[in-house]
Backbone as ProteinMPNN parsed JSONL, in Angstrom:
{"seq_chain_A": "MNHHCRRSALIRNLVAVAAAAVVAAGCGSDAKSSDATSAAASSSIGITSVWARTSPMVANAGAVYLAITNSGAADDALVGVKVDASVAMSAQMHETVPATNTMPSATTMPGAEPMMVMQPVDRIVVPAGGSVALAPGGYHIMLMDLATPLVAGDKVDLTLTFEKSGDKVVTADVRDTAP", "coords_chain_A": {"N_chain_A": [[-56.486, -38.143, 4.378], [-54.191, -37.942, 5.92], [-52.301, -38.411, 3.948], [-52.712, -36.159, 2.364], [-51.838, -34.122, 4.136], [-49.152, -34.748, 4.383], [-48.342, -34.263, 1.773], [-48.836, -31.486, 1.54], [-47.036, -30.55, 3.443], [-44.657, -31.324, 2.229], [-44.71, -29.726, -0.075], [-44.638, -27.186, 1.132], [-42.069, -27.35, 2.285], [-40.482, -27.583, -0.036], [-40.991, -25.101, -1.224], [-39.875, -23.455, 0.742], [-37.182, -24.237, 0.585], [-36.623, -23.429, -2.043], [-37.019, -20.671, -1.776], [-34.968, -20.077, 0.033], [-32.794, -20.702, -1.581], [-33.004, -18.698, -3.518], [-32.563, -16.424, -1.926], [-29.948, -16.991, -1.044], [-28.617, -16.981, -3.484], [-28.952, -14.324, -4.136], [-27.403, -13.177, -2.095], [-24.933, -14.21, -2.766], [-24.552, -12.885, -5.146], [-24.216, -10.232, -4.261], [-21.78, -10.492, -2.909], [-20.084, -11.106, -5.007], [-20.291, -8.751, -6.411], [-19.141, -6.999, -4.57], [-16.55, -8.089, -4.524], [-15.857, -7.532, -7.138], [-15.789, -4.761, -7.049], [-13.644, -4.371, -5.263], [-11.613, -5.539, -6.808], [-11.621, -3.785, -8.968], [-10.789, -1.417, -7.706], [-8.271, -2.233, -6.896], [-7.014, -2.67, -9.351], [-6.856, -0.103, -10.255], [-4.675, 1.185, -9.252], [-1.42, 1.884, -10.159], [2.038, 1.087, -10.247], [5.219, 2.28, -10.823], [8.662, 2.707, -11.938], [10.303, 1.806, -9.751], [12.845, 1.948, -7.444], [15.873, 1.622, -5.505], [18.264, 3.431, -3.676], [21.782, 2.913, -3.666], [23.627, 2.137, -0.714], [26.018, 3.582, 1.516], [28.743, 1.705, 2.935], [28.741, 2.057, 5.686], [26.225, 2.849, 6.352], [23.066, 2.461, 7.983], [20.562, 2.611, 7.053], [18.333, 2.809, 4.257], [16.975, 4.101, 1.141], [13.945, 4.04, -0.769], [12.362, 4.638, -3.856], [9.581, 5.544, -5.968], [6.852, 5.639, -8.377], [3.403, 6.309, -8.175], [0.315, 5.761, -9.66], [-3.145, 6.563, -9.987], [-5.78, 5.462, -11.565], [-8.394, 5.32, -10.991], [-11.752, 6.335, -9.905], [-11.896, 7.254, -7.363], [-10.15, 8.63, -4.536], [-7.198, 7.105, -3.177], [-4.905, 5.684, -0.794], [-1.54, 5.241, 0.19], [-0.81, 3.34, 2.881], [0.868, 1.766, 4.33], [3.959, -0.098, 4.49], [6.005, -2.918, 3.946], [8.945, -4.897, 4.488], [11.085, -7.677, 3.952], [12.69, -9.199, 6.748], [15.258, -10.048, 6.229], [16.322, -8.104, 4.696], [15.869, -5.548, 5.923], [15.095, -4.276, 9.203], [12.715, -2.859, 9.39], [10.324, -0.97, 7.425], [9.512, 2.32, 6.522], [7.294, 5.05, 5.791], [8.256, 8.209, 4.689], [8.637, 11.813, 4.639], [10.41, 14.471, 3.192], [10.981, 17.586, 4.508], [11.137, 21.199, 4.939], [13.084, 22.29, 7.686], [11.942, 23.641, 10.765], [12.348, 26.41, 12.987], [11.47, 25.59, 15.403], [12.027, 22.975, 15.635], [14.059, 20.611, 17.276], [17.58, 20.877, 17.083], [17.489, 22.036, 14.555], [18.644, 24.37, 13.262], [18.978, 27.24, 11.257], [21.121, 29.191, 9.395], [21.085, 32.746, 8.95], [20.251, 33.804, 5.7], [21.119, 31.453, 4.604], [20.469, 28.329, 2.889], [17.383, 26.698, 3.679], [17.38, 24.185, 6.191], [16.785, 20.741, 5.647], [14.645, 18.16, 6.802], [13.738, 14.776, 7.62], [10.561, 13.329, 8.106], [8.366, 10.958, 9.578], [5.407, 9.678, 7.957], [1.925, 8.842, 8.082], [0.277, 8.209, 6.003], [0.022, 8.385, 2.44], [-1.618, 10.17, 0.211], [-3.134, 9.258, -2.843], [-4.434, 10.849, -5.381], [-7.646, 10.541, -7.056], [-7.513, 9.745, -10.447], [-4.984, 10.804, -10.579], [-1.477, 11.174, -9.662], [1.384, 10.295, -7.611], [4.679, 11.021, -6.791], [7.264, 9.291, -5.285], [10.148, 10.435, -4.398], [13.632, 11.524, -4.339], [14.093, 14.086, -1.939], [11.435, 14.445, -1.334], [8.437, 12.659, -0.675], [9.223, 9.343, 0.39], [10.393, 5.943, 0.886], [11.79, 4.594, 3.727], [14.22, 2.237, 4.558], [14.867, 0.724, 7.441], [17.507, -0.018, 9.728], [19.265, -1.761, 8.116], [20.089, -5.059, 7.02], [22.305, -5.683, 5.512], [24.443, -3.528, 3.547], [22.885, -1.761, 0.795], [23.482, -2.735, -2.46], [24.455, -1.902, -5.772], [22.667, -3.433, -8.381], [21.451, -5.336, -6.819], [18.21, -6.566, -5.722], [15.194, -5.562, -4.152], [12.384, -6.654, -2.508], [9.215, -5.303, -1.764], [6.234, -4.879, 0.15], [3.509, -3.033, -0.502], [0.896, -1.366, 1.106], [-2.321, -0.388, 0.43], [-5.023, 1.794, 1.208], [-7.588, 1.323, 0.001], [-7.053, -0.392, -2.132], [-5.618, -2.534, -1.198], [-2.9, -4.905, -0.724], [0.147, -4.661, -2.585], [2.821, -6.111, -4.199], [6.064, -5.124, -4.929], [9.16, -4.817, -6.758], [12.231, -3.407, -6.108], [14.887, -2.102, -7.933], [18.238, -1.899, -7.059], [20.23, 0.917, -7.33], [22.807, 3.265, -8.353], [22.052, 5.776, -9.204], [19.085, 7.659, -10.086], [16.64, 6.121, -12.234]], "CA_chain_A": [[-56.152, -36.912, 5.043], [-52.798, -38.02, 6.294], [-51.55, -38.264, 2.691], [-52.841, -34.751, 1.979], [-51.008, -33.328, 5.052], [-47.738, -34.958, 4.013], [-48.126, -33.587, 0.487], [-48.782, -30.053, 1.829], [-45.777, -30.311, 4.148], [-43.605, -31.459, 1.224], [-44.775, -28.523, -0.913], [-44.125, -26.08, 1.951], [-40.617, -27.519, 2.401], [-39.89, -27.259, -1.339], [-41.084, -23.651, -1.374], [-38.896, -22.871, 1.671], [-35.852, -24.484, 0.011], [-36.496, -22.558, -3.217], [-36.85, -19.294, -1.293], [-33.613, -19.982, 0.591], [-31.857, -20.691, -2.712], [-33.075, -17.365, -4.119], [-31.885, -15.513, -1.001], [-28.512, -17.301, -1.092], [-28.111, -16.494, -4.774], [-28.863, -12.87, -4.018], [-26.243, -12.86, -1.262], [-23.737, -14.493, -3.561], [-24.42, -11.816, -6.129], [-23.652, -9.08, -3.586], [-20.373, -10.767, -2.629], [-19.35, -10.972, -6.268], [-20.251, -7.326, -6.71], [-18.141, -6.422, -3.683], [-15.259, -8.545, -5.025], [-15.581, -6.791, -8.371], [-15.422, -3.408, -6.636], [-12.278, -4.447, -4.734], [-10.711, -5.794, -7.932], [-11.522, -2.546, -9.745], [-9.946, -0.49, -6.94], [-6.911, -2.761, -6.924], [-6.438, -2.489, -10.68], [-6.734, 1.316, -10.571], [-3.375, 1.653, -8.764], [-0.256, 1.428, -10.92], [3.308, 1.438, -9.604], [6.314, 2.219, -11.791], [9.943, 3.349, -11.601], [10.668, 1.421, -8.393], [14.288, 1.774, -7.296], [16.462, 1.936, -4.2], [19.606, 3.996, -3.795], [22.849, 2.176, -2.981], [23.947, 2.748, 0.582], [27.421, 3.445, 1.914], [28.984, 0.538, 3.787], [28.503, 2.38, 7.092], [24.826, 3.263, 6.541], [22.158, 1.441, 8.495], [19.248, 2.884, 6.475], [18.318, 2.987, 2.804], [15.775, 4.784, 0.639], [13.283, 3.482, -1.944], [11.555, 5.632, -4.56], [8.676, 4.966, -6.956], [5.739, 6.481, -8.819], [2.098, 5.664, -8.017], [-0.78, 6.41, -10.397], [-4.483, 6.108, -9.623], [-6.687, 5.693, -12.689], [-9.757, 5.151, -10.492], [-12.611, 7.501, -9.699], [-11.85, 7.641, -5.941], [-8.82, 8.723, -3.938], [-6.693, 5.963, -2.419], [-3.746, 6.15, -0.031], [-0.535, 4.295, 0.65], [-0.923, 3.419, 4.339], [1.853, 0.915, 4.979], [4.968, -0.76, 3.662], [6.736, -3.969, 4.666], [10.109, -5.476, 3.82], [11.553, -8.883, 4.634], [13.708, -8.936, 7.775], [16.589, -10.326, 5.683], [16.754, -6.847, 4.068], [15.87, -4.491, 6.939], [14.191, -4.561, 10.322], [11.406, -2.269, 9.119], [10.21, 0.007, 6.347], [8.645, 3.421, 6.949], [7.042, 6.125, 4.831], [8.779, 9.492, 5.183], [8.581, 12.986, 3.777], [11.452, 15.464, 3.463], [10.343, 18.898, 4.643], [12.035, 22.2, 5.519], [13.105, 22.337, 9.145], [11.458, 24.892, 11.366], [13.163, 26.797, 14.133], [10.949, 24.939, 16.597], [12.511, 21.593, 15.676], [15.361, 20.497, 17.931], [18.756, 20.767, 16.21], [17.148, 22.479, 13.209], [18.981, 25.778, 13.148], [19.309, 27.69, 9.913], [21.842, 30.46, 9.426], [20.446, 33.771, 8.118], [20.735, 33.841, 4.322], [21.479, 30.1, 4.146], [19.365, 27.469, 2.446], [16.748, 26.08, 4.835], [17.751, 22.807, 6.46], [15.703, 19.795, 5.377], [14.582, 17.032, 7.712], [12.771, 13.735, 7.267], [9.59, 13.011, 9.15], [7.479, 9.849, 9.2], [4.016, 9.981, 7.617], [1.032, 7.692, 8.242], [-0.399, 7.899, 4.733], [0.33, 9.223, 1.286], [-2.829, 10.159, -0.614], [-2.983, 9.199, -4.292], [-5.748, 11.352, -5.807], [-8.336, 9.912, -8.186], [-7.06, 10.267, -11.736], [-3.713, 11.507, -10.406], [-0.293, 10.384, -9.326], [2.288, 10.794, -6.579], [6.048, 10.536, -6.956], [8.113, 9.141, -4.113], [11.406, 10.793, -5.041], [14.553, 12.238, -3.447], [13.661, 15.429, -1.581], [9.993, 14.464, -1.069], [8.02, 11.395, -0.076], [10.064, 8.194, 0.085], [10.309, 4.831, 1.831], [13.059, 4.342, 4.404], [14.487, 0.894, 5.065], [15.548, 0.989, 8.702], [18.352, -1.095, 10.254], [19.587, -2.689, 7.029], [20.849, -6.261, 7.367], [23.571, -5.439, 4.813], [24.27, -2.353, 2.687], [22.257, -1.948, -0.52], [24.537, -2.735, -3.474], [23.943, -1.807, -7.149], [22.385, -4.72, -8.995], [20.565, -6.103, -5.934], [16.772, -6.306, -5.829], [14.521, -5.543, -2.851], [10.928, -6.79, -2.596], [8.442, -4.548, -0.771], [4.785, -4.998, 0.084], [2.862, -1.741, -0.285], [-0.498, -1.548, 1.507], [-3.173, 0.749, 0.081], [-6.259, 1.875, 1.981], [-8.694, 0.706, -0.725], [-6.594, -1.381, -3.111], [-4.964, -3.668, -0.555], [-1.456, -5.081, -0.849], [0.799, -4.816, -3.881], [4.237, -6.427, -4.043], [6.899, -4.529, -5.981], [10.588, -5.09, -6.633], [13.061, -2.224, -6.354], [16.252, -2.318, -8.394], [19.188, -1.043, -6.34], [20.996, 1.676, -8.32], [23.575, 4.409, -7.86], [21.342, 7.002, -9.574], [17.69, 7.47, -10.501], [16.487, 5.614, -13.616]], "C_chain_A": [[-54.679, -36.862, 5.392], [-51.903, -37.815, 5.067], [-51.559, -36.804, 2.227], [-51.942, -33.852, 2.845], [-49.542, -33.485, 4.698], [-47.412, -34.234, 2.722], [-48.01, -32.073, 0.692], [-47.473, -29.696, 2.524], [-44.614, -30.373, 3.161], [-43.559, -30.214, 0.333], [-44.242, -27.321, -0.144], [-42.601, -26.152, 2.068], [-39.916, -27.161, 1.094], [-39.903, -25.752, -1.588], [-40.046, -22.974, -0.473], [-37.481, -23.048, 1.128], [-35.632, -23.578, -1.185], [-36.284, -21.109, -2.796], [-35.459, -19.1, -0.712], [-32.577, -19.927, -0.516], [-31.839, -19.321, -3.385], [-32.348, -16.35, -3.241], [-30.377, -15.74, -1.058], [-27.908, -16.814, -2.4], [-27.982, -14.985, -4.752], [-27.672, -12.448, -3.182], [-24.958, -13.116, -2.019], [-23.494, -13.404, -4.579], [-23.797, -10.576, -5.5], [-22.171, -9.282, -3.318], [-19.553, -10.609, -3.897], [-19.225, -9.508, -6.652], [-19.194, -6.633, -5.857], [-16.74, -6.815, -4.129], [-14.881, -7.779, -6.283], [-15.162, -5.36, -8.051], [-13.994, -3.386, -6.102], [-11.28, -4.654, -5.862], [-10.539, -4.538, -8.771], [-10.639, -1.54, -9.028], [-8.497, -0.927, -7.023], [-6.251, -2.496, -8.272], [-6.279, -1.018, -11.042], [-5.402, 1.902, -10.109], [-2.273, 1.029, -9.611], [1.017, 1.917, -10.254], [4.427, 1.231, -10.612], [7.574, 2.845, -11.205], [10.389, 3.062, -10.165], [12.182, 1.198, -8.334], [14.73, 2.141, -5.887], [17.866, 2.449, -4.45], [20.606, 3.1, -3.063], [23.168, 2.894, -1.681], [25.432, 2.581, 0.864], [27.568, 2.269, 2.878], [28.688, 0.811, 5.26], [27.046, 2.743, 7.376], [24.004, 2.119, 7.107], [20.731, 1.675, 8.001], [19.405, 3.066, 4.967], [17.014, 3.63, 2.378], [15.275, 4.114, -0.633], [12.375, 4.552, -2.519], [10.7, 4.922, -5.605], [7.624, 5.98, -7.366], [4.45, 5.67, -8.701], [1.073, 6.452, -8.821], [-2.097, 5.767, -9.973], [-5.421, 6.453, -10.764], [-8.144, 5.569, -12.264], [-10.483, 6.462, -10.281], [-12.6, 7.978, -8.244], [-10.401, 7.718, -5.48], [-8.473, 7.402, -3.25], [-5.496, 6.494, -1.643], [-2.822, 4.982, 0.281], [-0.507, 4.427, 2.167], [0.082, 2.53, 5.067], [2.812, 0.314, 3.981], [5.72, -1.757, 4.524], [7.891, -4.454, 3.803], [10.526, -6.7, 4.627], [12.675, -8.538, 5.608], [15.116, -9.253, 7.286], [17.167, -9.09, 4.988], [16.911, -5.76, 5.124], [14.883, -4.866, 8.044], [12.799, -3.989, 10.095], [11.489, -1.345, 7.91], [9.204, 1.056, 6.803], [8.459, 4.407, 5.803], [7.51, 7.425, 5.463], [8.512, 10.584, 4.164], [9.723, 13.911, 4.186], [10.79, 16.831, 3.434], [11.362, 19.902, 5.171], [11.938, 22.179, 7.038], [12.533, 23.669, 9.604], [12.346, 25.192, 12.559], [12.681, 26.139, 15.423], [11.424, 23.498, 16.706], [13.862, 21.555, 16.375], [16.45, 20.269, 16.893], [18.467, 21.176, 14.768], [17.418, 23.974, 13.086], [19.383, 26.096, 11.714], [19.971, 29.053, 10.031], [21.105, 31.477, 8.564], [21.087, 33.79, 6.735], [21.12, 32.475, 3.78], [20.236, 29.371, 3.661], [18.719, 26.85, 3.683], [17.201, 24.62, 4.973], [16.539, 21.922, 6.199], [15.79, 18.651, 6.385], [13.565, 16.021, 7.184], [11.83, 13.537, 8.436], [8.706, 11.865, 8.674], [6.083, 10.371, 8.856], [3.202, 8.698, 7.738], [0.396, 7.262, 6.935], [0.053, 8.871, 3.662], [-0.858, 9.098, 0.344], [-2.445, 10.139, -2.094], [-4.341, 9.608, -4.857], [-6.323, 10.583, -6.994], [-7.869, 10.567, -9.486], [-5.712, 10.961, -11.67], [-2.572, 10.573, -10.08], [0.501, 11.072, -8.226], [3.653, 10.181, -6.845], [6.704, 10.432, -5.588], [9.517, 9.281, -4.661], [12.33, 11.481, -4.042], [14.059, 13.668, -3.198], [12.179, 15.539, -1.281], [9.585, 13.219, -0.301], [8.999, 10.307, -0.486], [9.835, 7.12, 1.133], [11.699, 4.632, 2.414], [13.1, 2.891, 4.861], [15.372, 1.075, 6.289], [16.298, -0.247, 9.195], [18.592, -2.168, 9.192], [20.384, -3.881, 7.554], [22.248, -6.172, 6.76], [23.361, -4.209, 3.941], [23.593, -2.72, 1.358], [23.327, -1.753, -1.592], [23.9, -2.712, -4.862], [23.805, -3.208, -7.743], [21.503, -5.613, -8.129], [19.111, -5.747, -6.228], [16.167, -6.422, -4.439], [13.018, -5.63, -3.087], [10.276, -6.041, -1.442], [6.968, -4.88, -0.947], [4.205, -3.645, 0.456], [1.395, -2.007, 0.06], [-1.263, -0.26, 1.231], [-4.487, 0.643, 0.839], [-7.411, 1.132, 1.296], [-8.244, -0.449, -1.61], [-5.861, -2.561, -2.502], [-3.465, -3.703, -0.804], [-1.012, -5.239, -2.294], [2.276, -5.061, -3.613], [4.99, -5.851, -5.235], [8.359, -4.892, -5.711], [11.359, -3.843, -7.017], [14.442, -2.681, -6.832], [17.16, -1.369, -7.628], [20.121, -0.431, -7.368], [21.784, 2.787, -7.646], [22.849, 5.719, -8.105], [19.925, 6.645, -10.014], [17.641, 6.946, -11.932], [16.102, 6.716, -14.584]], "O_chain_A": [[-54.01, -35.851, 5.178], [-50.881, -37.134, 5.139], [-50.547, -36.284, 1.759], [-51.343, -32.91, 2.325], [-48.778, -32.52, 4.703], [-46.333, -33.657, 2.584], [-47.157, -31.44, 0.069], [-46.87, -28.663, 2.23], [-43.687, -29.566, 3.244], [-42.479, -29.709, 0.026], [-43.482, -26.522, -0.692], [-41.92, -25.131, 1.962], [-38.872, -26.508, 1.109], [-38.933, -25.196, -2.104], [-39.405, -22.011, -0.894], [-36.669, -22.126, 1.197], [-34.55, -23.009, -1.328], [-35.469, -20.4, -3.385], [-34.833, -18.065, -0.941], [-31.593, -19.195, -0.414], [-30.778, -18.836, -3.778], [-31.604, -15.51, -3.747], [-29.609, -14.779, -1.114], [-26.795, -16.287, -2.41], [-27.021, -14.427, -5.282], [-26.997, -11.472, -3.512], [-24.008, -12.339, -1.93], [-22.348, -13.041, -4.845], [-22.948, -9.931, -6.116], [-21.381, -8.351, -3.479], [-18.459, -10.045, -3.871], [-18.189, -9.073, -7.154], [-18.444, -5.788, -6.347], [-15.833, -5.983, -4.12], [-13.719, -7.418, -6.471], [-14.279, -4.809, -8.708], [-13.217, -2.493, -6.441], [-10.223, -4.024, -5.881], [-9.437, -4.251, -9.238], [-9.822, -0.874, -9.664], [-7.599, -0.103, -7.198], [-5.074, -2.14, -8.334], [-5.63, -0.704, -12.04], [-5.034, 3.0, -10.527], [-2.2, -0.19, -9.763], [1.066, 3.039, -9.751], [4.571, 0.151, -11.185], [7.553, 3.432, -10.123], [10.805, 3.972, -9.448], [12.731, 0.376, -9.067], [14.045, 2.876, -5.174], [18.571, 1.958, -5.332], [20.319, 2.591, -1.979], [22.998, 4.108, -1.568], [26.034, 1.57, 0.501], [26.612, 1.891, 3.555], [28.41, -0.126, 6.01], [26.676, 2.924, 8.536], [24.212, 0.956, 6.759], [19.796, 1.023, 8.467], [20.473, 3.431, 4.476], [16.062, 3.699, 3.155], [16.064, 3.676, -1.47], [11.706, 5.28, -1.787], [11.047, 3.837, -6.071], [7.517, 7.053, -6.771], [4.405, 4.499, -9.075], [0.974, 7.671, -8.681], [-2.149, 4.583, -9.643], [-5.817, 7.609, -10.917], [-9.04, 5.701, -13.097], [-9.923, 7.545, -10.451], [-13.222, 8.991, -7.922], [-9.539, 6.981, -5.958], [-9.359, 6.675, -2.798], [-5.113, 7.65, -1.823], [-3.271, 3.88, 0.595], [-0.215, 5.502, 2.69], [0.139, 2.543, 6.296], [2.524, 0.226, 2.787], [6.035, -1.484, 5.683], [7.833, -4.43, 2.574], [10.337, -6.746, 5.843], [13.512, -7.681, 5.322], [16.084, -8.771, 7.874], [18.367, -9.035, 4.72], [17.961, -5.122, 5.212], [13.967, -5.663, 7.841], [11.811, -4.563, 10.552], [12.571, -0.991, 7.442], [8.174, 0.73, 7.394], [9.34, 4.578, 4.959], [7.205, 7.713, 6.62], [8.207, 10.324, 3.0], [9.975, 14.111, 5.374], [10.125, 17.193, 2.463], [12.352, 19.506, 5.787], [10.85, 22.064, 7.602], [12.634, 24.682, 8.913], [13.021, 24.301, 13.075], [13.399, 26.131, 16.423], [11.247, 22.863, 17.746], [14.724, 22.387, 16.093], [16.243, 19.536, 15.925], [19.139, 20.705, 13.85], [16.499, 24.751, 12.83], [20.05, 25.302, 11.052], [19.448, 29.956, 10.684], [20.547, 31.103, 7.532], [22.311, 33.793, 6.609], [21.421, 32.355, 2.593], [19.108, 29.746, 3.979], [19.418, 26.509, 4.638], [17.377, 23.919, 3.977], [15.406, 22.304, 6.493], [16.882, 18.23, 6.768], [12.664, 16.358, 6.416], [12.236, 13.57, 9.597], [8.338, 11.807, 7.501], [5.638, 11.382, 9.398], [3.72, 7.602, 7.524], [0.019, 6.102, 6.769], [0.414, 10.015, 3.938], [-1.079, 8.043, -0.25], [-1.57, 10.881, -2.541], [-5.29, 8.825, -4.826], [-5.587, 10.048, -7.823], [-7.837, 11.792, -9.6], [-5.331, 11.646, -12.62], [-2.681, 9.353, -10.203], [0.32, 12.257, -7.947], [3.772, 8.981, -7.092], [6.695, 11.394, -4.82], [10.03, 8.37, -5.312], [11.871, 11.969, -3.01], [13.658, 14.368, -4.128], [11.701, 16.637, -0.995], [10.289, 12.775, 0.606], [9.546, 10.345, -1.588], [9.17, 7.353, 2.143], [12.676, 4.513, 1.674], [12.155, 2.382, 5.465], [16.508, 1.534, 6.172], [15.803, -1.37, 9.098], [18.182, -3.32, 9.344], [21.244, -3.732, 8.422], [23.241, -6.53, 7.394], [22.221, -3.871, 3.623], [23.717, -3.843, 0.871], [23.999, -0.722, -1.623], [22.92, -3.416, -5.108], [24.698, -4.047, -7.623], [20.876, -6.543, -8.637], [18.823, -4.753, -6.895], [16.573, -7.269, -3.643], [12.442, -4.791, -3.779], [10.719, -6.128, -0.297], [6.509, -5.131, -2.061], [4.38, -3.165, 1.576], [0.729, -2.788, -0.62], [-0.909, 0.811, 1.724], [-4.997, -0.451, 1.079], [-8.135, 0.386, 1.954], [-9.004, -1.397, -1.81], [-5.514, -3.502, -3.217], [-2.838, -2.674, -1.059], [-1.691, -5.86, -3.112], [2.911, -4.302, -2.88], [4.614, -6.057, -6.389], [8.737, -5.227, -4.588], [11.175, -3.289, -8.101], [15.077, -3.535, -6.212], [16.888, -0.171, -7.552], [20.729, -1.137, -8.173], [21.479, 3.198, -6.526], [22.991, 6.667, -7.333], [19.612, 5.484, -10.279], [18.496, 7.283, -12.75], [15.936, 6.46, -15.776]]}, "name": "protein", "num_of_chains": 1, "seq": "MNHHCRRSALIRNLVAVAAAAVVAAGCGSDAKSSDATSAAASSSIGITSVWARTSPMVANAGAVYLAITNSGAADDALVGVKVDASVAMSAQMHETVPATNTMPSATTMPGAEPMMVMQPVDRIVVPAGGSVALAPGGYHIMLMDLATPLVAGDKVDLTLTFEKSGDKVVTADVRDTAP"}
């Protein structure tokens, strides 16, 4: 009887271990599926034409431009940007927009071109199957409190953070004019 009880206990333990292995394998499968989804989202974002404009010796800010494409089936968004402190104290996403009369120091003479101002933005949506250009006169990245002026031929590394695709590191060529 004692031998029979030990044998039954051993069989129960083996069945429990096998069931746990099946559950763990199922959980591992879900994690891999989630990783595959993240990898697919990450690979759906493409970044090209990355450049920064040279800055005058007296400037304490610089601008970076680029093109973002989203070949995925879902919208994504640029939600952050970082730069090494050896380049600038911070990096911010901005948009150039027409000034309104309600903005302080934004007066426009009658018949004159509307004044343009820069304003920070929290996110830049990149539509599914679409693209967004960060270009002069529109969205762009500002490098604030430059350590030294941006000089043609230099390179600036930036980390772009996307809502779904995570971080992407890009290198901007410093140039006098757009590529």
